[in-house]
Coordinates of C-alpha atoms in Angstrom, one line a residue:
M1 CA -17.5 109.1 1.9
E2 CA -18.2 108.2 5.5
R3 CA -20.3 111.3 5.9
T4 CA -22.4 110.5 2.9
R5 CA -23.0 107.0 4.2
R6 CA -24.1 108.4 7.6
R7 CA -26.5 110.8 5.9
R8 CA -28.1 108.0 3.8
S9 CA -28.6 105.9 6.9
V10 CA -30.4 108.7 8.7
L11 CA -32.6 109.3 5.7
A12 CA -33.4 105.6 5.5
A13 CA -34.3 105.6 9.2
L14 CA -36.7 108.6 8.8
T15 CA -38.4 107.3 5.7
A16 CA -38.8 103.9 7.3
V17 CA -41.0 105.3 10.0
G18 CA -43.0 107.4 7.5
L19 CA -41.5 110.9 8.3
A20 CA -41.3 113.4 5.5
V21 CA -37.8 114.7 4.7
P22 CA -37.3 117.8 2.5
G23 CA -36.5 116.8 -1.0
I24 CA -37.3 113.2 -0.4
T25 CA -40.6 111.5 -1.4
A26 CA -41.7 109.2 1.4
L27 CA -42.3 105.6 0.4
S28 CA -45.9 104.5 0.5
S29 CA -46.8 101.7 3.0
A30 CA -47.6 99.5 0.1
A31 CA -44.2 100.0 -1.5
R32 CA -42.4 99.4 1.8
A33 CA -44.3 96.2 2.3
A34 CA -43.3 95.0 -1.2
D35 CA -39.6 95.0 -0.3
A36 CA -38.3 91.7 1.0
D37 CA -35.3 89.5 1.1
V38 CA -35.8 87.3 -2.0
A39 CA -32.6 85.2 -1.5
V40 CA -33.3 81.6 -0.5
N41 CA -31.4 80.1 2.5
G42 CA -28.9 83.0 2.6
G43 CA -27.8 82.0 6.1
F44 CA -27.1 78.4 4.9
E45 CA -29.1 77.1 7.9
S46 CA -30.6 74.5 5.5
G47 CA -27.3 73.3 4.1
L48 CA -26.8 74.2 0.5
T49 CA -30.6 74.1 -0.3
G50 CA -31.2 76.7 -3.1
W51 CA -27.5 77.0 -4.0
T52 CA -25.4 75.3 -6.7
C53 CA -21.8 75.1 -5.7
T54 CA -18.7 73.7 -7.5
A55 CA -16.7 73.0 -4.3
G56 CA -18.7 74.2 -1.3
T57 CA -20.2 72.8 1.9
T58 CA -21.6 74.1 5.1
V59 CA -19.7 74.4 8.4
N60 CA -20.7 75.1 12.0
S61 CA -17.6 77.2 12.6
P62 CA -16.9 80.0 11.8
V63 CA -20.3 81.5 11.3
H64 CA -21.5 85.1 11.2
S65 CA -24.9 84.2 12.7
G66 CA -27.0 81.2 13.3
S67 CA -25.4 77.7 13.3
S68 CA -24.1 77.3 9.7
A69 CA -22.2 79.1 7.1
L70 CA -20.8 78.4 3.6
Q71 CA -17.2 77.3 3.2
A72 CA -15.7 76.7 -0.3
T73 CA -12.2 76.0 -1.4
P74 CA -11.0 77.2 -4.9
A75 CA -8.7 74.9 -6.9
G76 CA -6.3 75.7 -9.7
G77 CA -9.0 75.6 -12.3
D78 CA -12.1 76.4 -10.2
N79 CA -13.0 79.5 -8.2
A80 CA -15.4 77.6 -5.9
Q81 CA -18.5 79.5 -7.0
C82 CA -21.9 79.1 -5.2
A83 CA -24.9 80.6 -7.0
Q84 CA -28.7 80.7 -7.0
T85 CA -31.2 82.1 -9.4
V86 CA -34.0 84.2 -7.7
T87 CA -37.3 85.6 -8.9
V88 CA -37.3 89.4 -9.2
Q89 CA -39.5 92.2 -10.5
P90 CA -38.7 94.0 -13.7
D91 CA -37.4 97.6 -13.6
A92 CA -36.8 97.5 -9.8
Q93 CA -34.0 98.4 -7.5
Y94 CA -32.2 95.7 -5.4
T95 CA -29.5 95.6 -2.8
L96 CA -27.2 92.5 -2.5
S97 CA -25.3 92.1 0.7
G98 CA -23.5 89.4 2.6
Y99 CA -20.8 88.7 5.1
V100 CA -17.5 87.0 4.0
R101 CA -14.2 85.8 5.4
G102 CA -11.0 84.8 3.6
S103 CA -8.8 86.0 0.8
Y104 CA -10.2 87.3 -2.5
V105 CA -13.9 86.8 -1.8
Y106 CA -16.4 88.0 -4.4
L107 CA -20.2 88.7 -4.1
G108 CA -22.1 89.6 -7.3
A109 CA -25.2 89.4 -9.5
S110 CA -25.5 88.4 -13.1
G111 CA -28.4 88.4 -15.6
T112 CA -29.7 91.7 -14.2
G113 CA -30.8 93.0 -17.6
T114 CA -28.8 96.2 -17.1
T115 CA -25.3 96.2 -15.7
D116 CA -24.1 93.1 -13.9
V117 CA -22.4 94.0 -10.6
S118 CA -19.9 92.5 -8.1
T119 CA -18.0 93.6 -5.1
W120 CA -15.0 91.9 -3.5
T121 CA -12.4 92.0 -0.7
Q122 CA -8.7 91.1 -1.1
S123 CA -8.4 90.0 2.6
A124 CA -11.0 89.5 5.3
P125 CA -9.4 87.8 8.3
D126 CA -12.7 88.2 10.1
W127 CA -16.3 88.7 8.9
Q128 CA -16.6 91.6 6.6
K129 CA -19.8 92.9 5.0
L130 CA -19.9 93.3 1.2
S131 CA -22.8 95.1 -0.5
T132 CA -23.7 96.3 -4.0
T133 CA -26.9 97.5 -5.8
F134 CA -28.4 97.1 -9.2
R135 CA -31.6 97.8 -11.1
T136 CA -33.3 95.1 -13.2
G137 CA -34.1 95.4 -16.8
A138 CA -37.5 96.2 -18.2
A139 CA -38.2 92.5 -18.9
T140 CA -36.0 90.8 -16.2
T141 CA -37.7 88.3 -13.9
K142 CA -34.7 86.2 -12.9
V143 CA -31.3 87.2 -11.5
T144 CA -28.4 85.0 -10.5
I145 CA -26.6 85.9 -7.3
Y146 CA -23.2 84.3 -6.5
T147 CA -20.2 84.3 -4.3
H148 CA -16.8 82.9 -5.2
G149 CA -13.1 82.9 -4.3
W150 CA -10.1 83.1 -6.5
Y151 CA -8.2 80.2 -8.3
G152 CA -5.7 78.4 -6.1
T153 CA -6.2 80.5 -3.0
G154 CA -7.4 79.2 0.4
A155 CA -10.9 78.4 1.6
Y156 CA -13.4 81.3 2.0
Q157 CA -16.6 81.5 4.1
A158 CA -19.9 83.4 3.4
D159 CA -23.0 83.9 5.5
D160 CA -26.2 85.9 5.8
I161 CA -26.5 86.7 2.1
T162 CA -29.5 88.9 1.3
L163 CA -31.1 90.3 -1.8
V164 CA -33.5 93.0 -0.7
G165 CA -36.1 94.6 -3.1
P166 CA -39.6 94.1 -4.4
G167 CA -40.6 90.5 -4.1
G168 CA -40.9 88.4 -7.2
S169 CA -44.2 86.9 -8.5
G170 CA -43.3 83.4 -7.4
T171 CA -43.5 81.5 -4.1
T172 CA -42.5 83.7 -1.2
Q173 CA -42.8 81.3 1.7
P174 CA -41.3 77.9 2.5
P175 CA -43.8 75.1 2.7
A176 CA -45.1 73.5 5.9
A177 CA -43.3 70.6 7.6
P178 CA -44.4 67.2 6.3
A179 CA -46.8 65.1 8.4
G180 CA -47.4 61.4 8.6
L181 CA -43.8 60.2 8.4
K182 CA -43.6 56.5 8.9
T183 CA -41.3 53.6 8.2
T184 CA -42.1 51.0 5.5
T185 CA -39.7 48.2 4.6
V186 CA -36.8 47.7 7.0
T187 CA -33.9 45.4 6.2
S188 CA -30.4 44.8 7.7
S189 CA -29.0 47.7 5.7
S190 CA -31.9 50.0 4.7
V191 CA -35.0 51.7 6.0
G192 CA -38.0 52.7 3.8
L193 CA -39.9 55.9 4.6
S194 CA -43.1 57.5 3.4
W195 CA -45.0 60.7 4.4
S196 CA -47.9 62.9 3.3
A197 CA -47.5 65.4 0.4
V198 CA -47.1 69.1 1.3
T199 CA -48.8 71.8 -0.7
G200 CA -46.3 74.0 -2.5
A201 CA -43.3 71.6 -2.0
T202 CA -41.1 70.9 -5.0
S203 CA -38.9 68.3 -3.2
Y204 CA -38.2 66.8 0.1
A205 CA -35.0 66.4 2.2
V206 CA -34.4 63.2 4.2
Y207 CA -32.4 63.4 7.4
R208 CA -30.8 60.5 9.3
D209 CA -29.8 61.3 12.9
G210 CA -29.8 65.0 12.0
V211 CA -27.7 64.7 8.8
K212 CA -29.2 65.3 5.4
V213 CA -28.7 62.1 3.4
Q214 CA -31.1 62.4 0.4
T215 CA -33.3 64.7 -1.6
V216 CA -36.3 63.3 -3.4
T217 CA -39.2 64.7 -5.4
G218 CA -41.8 62.1 -4.3
T219 CA -43.2 61.2 -0.9
S220 CA -41.1 58.2 -0.2
A221 CA -37.5 57.2 0.1
T222 CA -35.2 54.4 1.0
V223 CA -32.1 55.2 3.1
S224 CA -29.5 52.5 2.5
G225 CA -25.9 51.8 3.7
L226 CA -27.0 51.2 7.3
A227 CA -25.5 48.9 9.8
A228 CA -27.4 45.8 10.9
S229 CA -29.2 45.7 14.3
T230 CA -28.8 49.4 14.7
A231 CA -31.3 52.1 15.7
Y232 CA -31.6 55.2 13.5
G233 CA -33.8 58.4 13.7
F234 CA -35.3 59.9 10.6
Q235 CA -36.9 63.3 9.8
V236 CA -38.1 64.9 6.6
T237 CA -38.4 68.5 5.4
A238 CA -40.3 70.1 2.5
V239 CA -38.5 72.4 0.1
N240 CA -39.5 75.0 -2.5
E241 CA -37.7 77.9 -4.1
A242 CA -38.3 80.0 -1.0
G243 CA -36.5 77.6 1.3
E244 CA -36.8 74.6 3.5
S245 CA -39.5 73.8 6.0
A246 CA -39.0 72.9 9.6
K247 CA -38.3 69.2 10.2
S248 CA -41.1 66.7 10.6
A249 CA -41.7 64.7 13.7
A250 CA -39.0 62.0 14.1
V251 CA -39.5 58.3 13.6
T252 CA -37.0 55.6 14.7
A253 CA -36.3 52.3 13.1
T254 CA -33.9 49.5 14.1
T255 CA -32.4 47.5 11.2
S256 CA -32.8 43.8 11.2
P257 CA -29.9 41.4 12.1
G258 CA -27.7 40.3 9.2
G259 CA -24.1 39.8 8.2
G260 CA -24.3 42.0 5.1
G261 CA -24.0 41.0 1.4
G262 CA -21.4 39.3 -0.6
G263 CA -20.5 36.5 1.9
S264 CA -19.2 38.9 4.5
S265 CA -21.0 36.8 7.2
D266 CA -18.3 34.1 6.6
L267 CA -15.5 36.5 7.5
P268 CA -14.3 37.0 11.1
A269 CA -15.4 40.1 12.9
H270 CA -12.1 41.7 12.2
A271 CA -10.2 40.5 9.0
L272 CA -6.7 40.9 7.6
V273 CA -6.6 41.2 3.8
G274 CA -3.4 40.9 1.8
Y275 CA -2.4 40.8 -1.9
L276 CA -0.2 37.9 -2.8
H277 CA 2.2 38.3 -5.8
A278 CA 1.0 35.3 -7.7
S279 CA 2.0 36.3 -11.3
F280 CA 5.3 38.1 -10.6
A281 CA 8.1 38.3 -8.0
N282 CA 9.6 41.8 -7.9
G283 CA 11.9 42.9 -5.0
A284 CA 9.8 41.2 -2.3
G285 CA 10.4 37.7 -3.8
Y286 CA 7.9 35.0 -4.4
T287 CA 5.8 33.5 -1.6
R288 CA 4.0 30.2 -2.0
L289 CA 0.3 30.3 -1.2
A290 CA 0.7 27.4 1.3
D291 CA 3.3 29.5 3.2
V292 CA 1.0 32.4 3.9
P293 CA 0.3 32.4 7.6
D294 CA -3.1 31.7 9.0
S295 CA -3.5 35.4 10.1
W296 CA -4.5 36.3 6.6
D297 CA -8.3 36.0 6.2
V298 CA -8.6 37.2 2.6
I299 CA -5.9 36.5 0.1
D300 CA -6.0 38.4 -3.2
L301 CA -4.1 36.8 -6.1
A302 CA -2.4 39.5 -8.0
F303 CA -3.1 39.9 -10.8
G304 CA -5.5 39.0 -13.6
E305 CA -4.8 41.2 -16.5
P306 CA -6.5 41.8 -19.9
T307 CA -5.1 40.8 -23.3
S308 CA -5.7 44.4 -24.4
V309 CA -7.1 47.4 -22.6
T310 CA -10.6 47.2 -24.2
S311 CA -10.9 43.5 -24.9
G312 CA -12.4 42.5 -21.5
D313 CA -10.5 39.2 -21.9
I314 CA -8.9 38.6 -18.5
R315 CA -6.1 36.1 -18.1
F316 CA -4.4 34.9 -15.0
N317 CA -0.8 33.8 -15.7
R318 CA 1.1 32.4 -12.8
C319 CA 4.7 33.4 -12.2
P320 CA 7.1 31.6 -14.5
V321 CA 9.9 29.5 -13.1
T322 CA 12.5 31.8 -14.7
E323 CA 11.2 34.7 -12.5
C324 CA 10.1 32.7 -9.5
P325 CA 12.4 29.6 -9.1
N326 CA 10.4 28.4 -6.0
V327 CA 7.0 28.7 -7.7
E328 CA 4.7 25.7 -6.9
S329 CA 3.1 23.6 -9.6
D330 CA -0.5 24.1 -10.7
A331 CA -1.6 21.1 -8.7
E332 CA 0.1 22.4 -5.6
F333 CA -1.3 25.8 -6.1
K334 CA -4.9 24.5 -6.4
A335 CA -4.3 22.2 -3.3
A336 CA -3.2 25.3 -1.3
I337 CA -6.3 27.1 -2.3
K338 CA -8.5 24.3 -1.0
A339 CA -6.5 24.1 2.2
K340 CA -6.9 27.8 2.8
Q341 CA -10.6 27.5 2.2
A342 CA -10.9 24.5 4.5
A343 CA -9.3 26.8 7.2
G344 CA -12.0 29.4 6.6
K345 CA -10.0 31.7 4.4
K346 CA -11.1 33.4 1.2
V347 CA -9.0 33.3 -1.9
L348 CA -9.9 35.8 -4.7
I349 CA -8.6 36.8 -8.1
S350 CA -7.7 40.5 -8.2
I351 CA -8.2 42.1 -11.6
G352 CA -6.1 45.1 -12.7
G353 CA -3.3 46.5 -10.7
Q354 CA -0.9 49.2 -11.8
N355 CA -0.3 47.6 -15.2
G356 CA -3.6 46.0 -15.9
Q357 CA -5.8 48.7 -17.5
V358 CA -9.3 47.5 -18.1
Q359 CA -11.9 49.5 -20.1
L360 CA -15.2 47.8 -20.8
T361 CA -16.2 50.2 -23.6
T362 CA -18.7 47.8 -25.3
T363 CA -21.3 45.3 -24.2
A364 CA -19.1 42.7 -26.1
A365 CA -16.2 43.5 -23.8
R366 CA -18.5 43.3 -20.8
D367 CA -19.6 39.8 -21.8
T368 CA -16.1 38.7 -22.5
F369 CA -15.1 40.0 -19.0
V370 CA -17.8 37.9 -17.4
S371 CA -16.9 34.7 -19.2
S372 CA -13.1 35.1 -18.8
V373 CA -13.3 36.0 -15.1
S374 CA -15.7 33.1 -14.6
N375 CA -13.2 30.8 -16.2
I376 CA -10.5 31.8 -13.8
I377 CA -12.7 31.4 -10.8
D378 CA -13.9 28.0 -11.9
T379 CA -10.4 26.8 -12.9
Y380 CA -8.9 27.5 -9.5
G381 CA -12.1 27.1 -7.4
L382 CA -11.9 30.7 -6.1
D383 CA -14.2 32.4 -3.6
G384 CA -14.7 35.6 -5.6
L385 CA -13.3 38.7 -7.2
D386 CA -11.3 41.8 -6.3
I387 CA -11.6 44.9 -8.5
D388 CA -8.3 46.8 -8.5
F389 CA -8.8 49.1 -11.5
E390 CA -6.2 51.9 -11.5
G391 CA -4.8 54.5 -13.9
H392 CA -7.2 55.2 -16.7
S393 CA -9.5 52.2 -16.4
L394 CA -12.4 54.3 -15.0
S395 CA -13.3 57.8 -16.0
L396 CA -16.5 59.7 -16.6
N397 CA -17.8 61.1 -19.9
T398 CA -18.6 64.8 -20.1
G399 CA -22.1 65.4 -18.7
D400 CA -22.1 62.3 -16.5
T401 CA -22.7 64.1 -13.2
D402 CA -25.0 61.9 -11.2
F403 CA -23.3 59.0 -9.4
R404 CA -26.6 57.3 -8.8
N405 CA -27.5 57.2 -12.5
P406 CA -24.2 56.8 -14.5
T407 CA -24.2 56.9 -18.3
T408 CA -20.6 56.4 -19.2
P409 CA -20.2 52.9 -20.9
V410 CA -17.1 51.8 -19.0
I411 CA -18.9 52.5 -15.7
V412 CA -22.3 51.0 -16.8
N413 CA -20.7 47.9 -18.3
L414 CA -18.6 47.2 -15.3
I415 CA -21.6 47.5 -12.9
S416 CA -23.5 45.1 -15.2
A417 CA -20.7 42.6 -15.3
L418 CA -20.2 42.5 -11.6
K419 CA -24.0 42.1 -11.0
T420 CA -24.0 39.2 -13.5
L421 CA -21.1 37.5 -11.7
K422 CA -22.8 38.0 -8.3
A423 CA -26.0 36.5 -9.6
K424 CA -24.2 33.6 -11.2
Y425 CA -22.3 32.6 -8.0
G426 CA -24.9 33.6 -5.4
A427 CA -24.8 34.8 -1.9
K428 CA -21.4 33.4 -1.0
F429 CA -19.6 35.2 -3.8
V430 CA -17.0 37.6 -2.3
L431 CA -16.7 40.9 -4.0
T432 CA -14.1 43.4 -2.9
M433 CA -12.7 46.7 -4.4
A434 CA -9.4 48.5 -3.9
P435 CA -9.7 51.9 -5.5
E436 CA -7.3 54.8 -5.0
T437 CA -8.4 57.8 -2.9
F438 CA -8.5 59.9 -6.1
F439 CA -11.4 57.8 -7.4
V440 CA -13.4 57.9 -4.1
Q441 CA -12.8 60.5 -1.4
N442 CA -11.6 63.1 -3.9
G443 CA -15.2 63.0 -5.2
Y444 CA -16.1 65.1 -2.1
Q445 CA -14.6 68.1 -4.0
F446 CA -14.7 67.1 -7.7
Y447 CA -16.7 64.6 -9.7
G448 CA -15.8 63.8 -13.3
S449 CA -15.0 66.7 -15.6
G450 CA -17.4 68.9 -13.6
K451 CA -20.4 70.9 -14.6
W452 CA -18.3 73.4 -16.5
G453 CA -15.6 71.0 -17.7
G454 CA -11.8 71.3 -17.2
Q455 CA -11.5 68.7 -14.3
D456 CA -9.8 65.3 -14.5
P457 CA -12.7 63.0 -15.6
R458 CA -11.4 60.3 -13.3
C459 CA -12.2 62.2 -10.2
G460 CA -14.6 60.1 -8.1
A461 CA -15.2 57.7 -10.9
Y462 CA -15.4 54.7 -8.6
L463 CA -18.4 56.2 -6.7
P464 CA -21.1 55.0 -9.1
V465 CA -19.7 51.5 -9.1
I466 CA -19.5 51.3 -5.3
H467 CA -23.0 52.7 -4.9
A468 CA -24.6 50.4 -7.5
L469 CA -22.9 47.4 -5.8
R470 CA -23.2 48.4 -2.2
D471 CA -25.7 45.7 -1.3
D472 CA -23.4 43.1 -3.0
L473 CA -20.1 44.5 -1.8
T474 CA -18.2 42.4 0.8
L475 CA -15.3 44.8 1.4
L476 CA -14.2 48.2 0.2
H477 CA -10.5 48.8 1.1
V478 CA -9.4 52.1 -0.5
Q479 CA -5.7 52.4 -1.0
D480 CA -4.7 55.0 1.5
Y481 CA -1.3 55.2 -0.1
N482 CA 0.4 56.6 -3.2
S483 CA -2.0 59.5 -2.7
G484 CA -1.9 63.2 -2.9
P485 CA -3.5 65.4 -0.2
I486 CA -7.3 64.8 0.0
M487 CA -9.8 67.1 1.6
G488 CA -11.7 65.5 4.5
L489 CA -15.1 66.3 6.0
D490 CA -13.5 69.0 8.1
N491 CA -12.7 70.8 4.9
Q492 CA -9.0 70.5 5.6
Y493 CA -6.5 68.7 3.4
H494 CA -5.0 65.6 4.8
S495 CA -1.7 64.0 3.7
M496 CA -0.1 60.6 4.0
G497 CA 2.3 59.8 6.7
G498 CA 0.3 59.3 9.9
A499 CA -2.9 58.1 11.5
D500 CA -4.7 61.4 10.6
F501 CA -4.9 60.5 6.9
H502 CA -6.3 57.0 7.5
I503 CA -8.8 58.4 10.1
A504 CA -10.1 61.2 7.9
M505 CA -10.3 59.0 4.8
T506 CA -12.2 56.2 6.6
D507 CA -14.5 58.6 8.4
M508 CA -15.7 59.8 4.9
L509 CA -16.7 56.3 3.9
L510 CA -18.5 55.6 7.2
T511 CA -20.2 59.0 7.4
G512 CA -21.0 59.6 3.7
F513 CA -20.4 62.9 1.9
P514 CA -21.9 65.3 -0.6
V515 CA -20.4 64.6 -4.1
A516 CA -18.7 67.6 -5.6
G517 CA -20.0 69.7 -2.6
D518 CA -23.6 69.2 -3.6
Q519 CA -25.7 68.7 -0.4
N520 CA -28.5 67.4 -2.5
N521 CA -26.3 64.6 -4.0
V522 CA -25.0 62.7 -1.0
F523 CA -23.0 59.5 -1.3
P524 CA -24.4 57.3 1.5
P525 CA -22.2 55.7 4.1
L526 CA -21.1 52.1 3.9
R527 CA -21.6 49.7 6.7
P528 CA -18.6 49.4 9.0
D529 CA -18.4 45.6 8.3
Q530 CA -17.9 46.5 4.6
V531 CA -14.8 48.7 5.2
A532 CA -11.2 47.8 5.7
I533 CA -8.3 50.3 5.6
G534 CA -5.6 49.9 2.9
M535 CA -2.0 50.5 4.0
P536 CA 1.4 49.6 2.7
A537 CA 3.0 46.7 4.7
S538 CA 6.5 48.3 4.7
T539 CA 8.5 51.3 3.4
N540 CA 9.4 49.3 0.3
A541 CA 5.8 48.5 -0.5
G542 CA 4.6 52.1 -1.4
N543 CA 4.5 55.7 -0.4
G544 CA 2.4 56.4 2.7
H545 CA 3.7 53.6 5.0
V546 CA 3.1 54.3 8.7
S547 CA 4.5 52.7 11.8
P548 CA 2.6 50.1 13.8
A549 CA 2.0 52.8 16.5
E550 CA 0.2 55.0 13.9
V551 CA -1.8 51.9 12.8
T552 CA -2.9 51.4 16.4
K553 CA -3.9 55.1 16.7
T554 CA -6.0 54.7 13.6
L555 CA -7.9 51.7 14.9
D556 CA -8.3 53.2 18.4
C557 CA -9.9 56.4 17.0
L558 CA -12.3 54.7 14.6
T559 CA -13.4 51.8 16.8
K560 CA -13.1 53.4 20.3
K561 CA -13.0 57.2 19.6
T562 CA -9.7 57.5 21.6
N563 CA -6.2 58.5 20.4
C564 CA -7.8 60.6 17.6
G565 CA -5.5 63.5 17.5
S566 CA -6.9 66.7 15.9
Y567 CA -9.5 65.1 13.6
T568 CA -13.0 64.7 15.1
T569 CA -14.8 61.7 13.6
H570 CA -18.5 61.6 13.0
G571 CA -19.1 58.3 14.8
T572 CA -17.5 55.3 16.5
W573 CA -17.4 52.0 14.6
P574 CA -16.3 49.0 16.6
A575 CA -17.6 46.8 13.7
L576 CA -15.0 48.2 11.3
R577 CA -13.9 45.0 9.4
G578 CA -10.1 45.4 9.5
L579 CA -7.0 46.2 7.4
M580 CA -5.8 45.5 3.9
T581 CA -2.2 45.7 2.9
W582 CA 0.0 45.7 -0.2
S583 CA 1.3 43.1 0.2
V584 CA 1.7 39.7 1.9
N585 CA 5.1 39.4 0.1
W586 CA 6.3 42.8 1.3
D587 CA 5.2 42.0 4.9
R588 CA 7.1 38.8 4.8
Y589 CA 10.1 40.8 3.6
A590 CA 9.7 43.1 6.6
N591 CA 9.5 40.1 9.1
W592 CA 5.7 40.2 9.2
E593 CA 5.5 43.5 11.1
F594 CA 2.1 44.5 9.7
Q595 CA 0.5 41.1 10.4
K596 CA 2.0 40.9 14.0
N597 CA 0.6 44.3 14.8
F598 CA -2.9 43.3 13.5
D599 CA -2.8 40.1 15.5
A600 CA -1.8 42.0 18.7
Y601 CA -4.5 44.5 18.3
F602 CA -7.5 42.3 17.6
G603 CA -6.2 39.3 19.7

């Protein structure tokens, strides 16, 4: 076999320079010129432009050549396929090649019109070349090439994928770089951009400080989720089926001053958020609102719950005397709320919790939700609302794949309800959310049931809600507890139990990430003043408790870029808002360990 390969390479070299070989008909110069690499962005230097991936991203190491390569991680029900459809000539010979690393890596072509082909390796600890050939059918003009791993195995890498043969009849060159890039409207959290159209471009990619954050079809875009009083650099590229252009000249813009939406300007620079068991006692015992120490800046009354899952009718029932013998009267409770507010604290009603499933399946339920929540806020004179939907409250219908434009009723109706409440109460209305990691960061790998179905439809289901409300959102404090392992932006799985988990999960919120591995569908970063880190107050409060030393490491890394351990963050955020904990009651049970550590850190 090796001798045959060597003979073929010699023949190829001779015919390439136009020398006659006995028994071989030399290619004409015209035929040779027609052969080209028709794969788009096979080196992944332009991210995933041209590729559609179920669970892929680009990495800077390891690479076979250039500065980027594909990395994808199969799951139990997903082989992490990345594919692209290319234009080919009918009845023509093509060679598909690429370099791969990892276990069980496949490279193949489908839709050839003749015999679909694939090649694979069981184990490639270092870069290994895979290659196969096929001939297109008499009427074939499109072929899909792909690479994938195998279900439940580790991550694989691919780079320098080529499909060499006669060029197709479509576009063969990437477009020119856009010109005329300029800023338009600049606010405290967003920058508008516009540029001149490029002939042959089908879309444009927008880069913020070198990171692709949007893909648009027009010649303008608004980049949101920015920090106030901060300078950013922007560039744009033009894209067509042949690839991505060079980047445009850069423009810079500095966002205007501002404290952010949702009343966050009334919070201290670093805030401590805690849930207060107001409707039940459990093992932590009941704590009167008036007895909550002044260290707590936001107090979430847990919980308002629906009369039924789909009614939208939320009721807040205070803990009965039979369960909480030391419960205060309604008058005392309302007086305590006013006293906290006079001291600059925010008191919110938290809706949901572990037992409070809320599904706004109809517009009637949405309207009932608005009126019933308004009644609670007005009755107790509260500052706003915390959304703590868990379990099966939020999930995405099949085919709902774009977090920017959701179609699932429970998602759309919740967004509408929250916008209505915000409009009703105005700029000082405090809106916070406390989703679990499964509903947010897990969206980096999976979103809804996926393009081919079979995934948990709750994956990433909070993302459209957060995105739609990002300009109204005071705080997002994801529950970094009671969580399974989650893949971070380093494409490694991170587990509870130390600072590493909190650092990786928070870095994702502050950096942004491609949803379901799609580099053309990026969830933009939140402002650091909108983000607090959710942690259990004690070992009794929930799985994932970490010691005060690990809390300090987390804050050091994210606000100072020191004490980070093995994870490398994508920035430094001294304006990170603070910490959230479940719960005030459990922290009191643990002699206020969580609160004392927060006070010591932020002084």
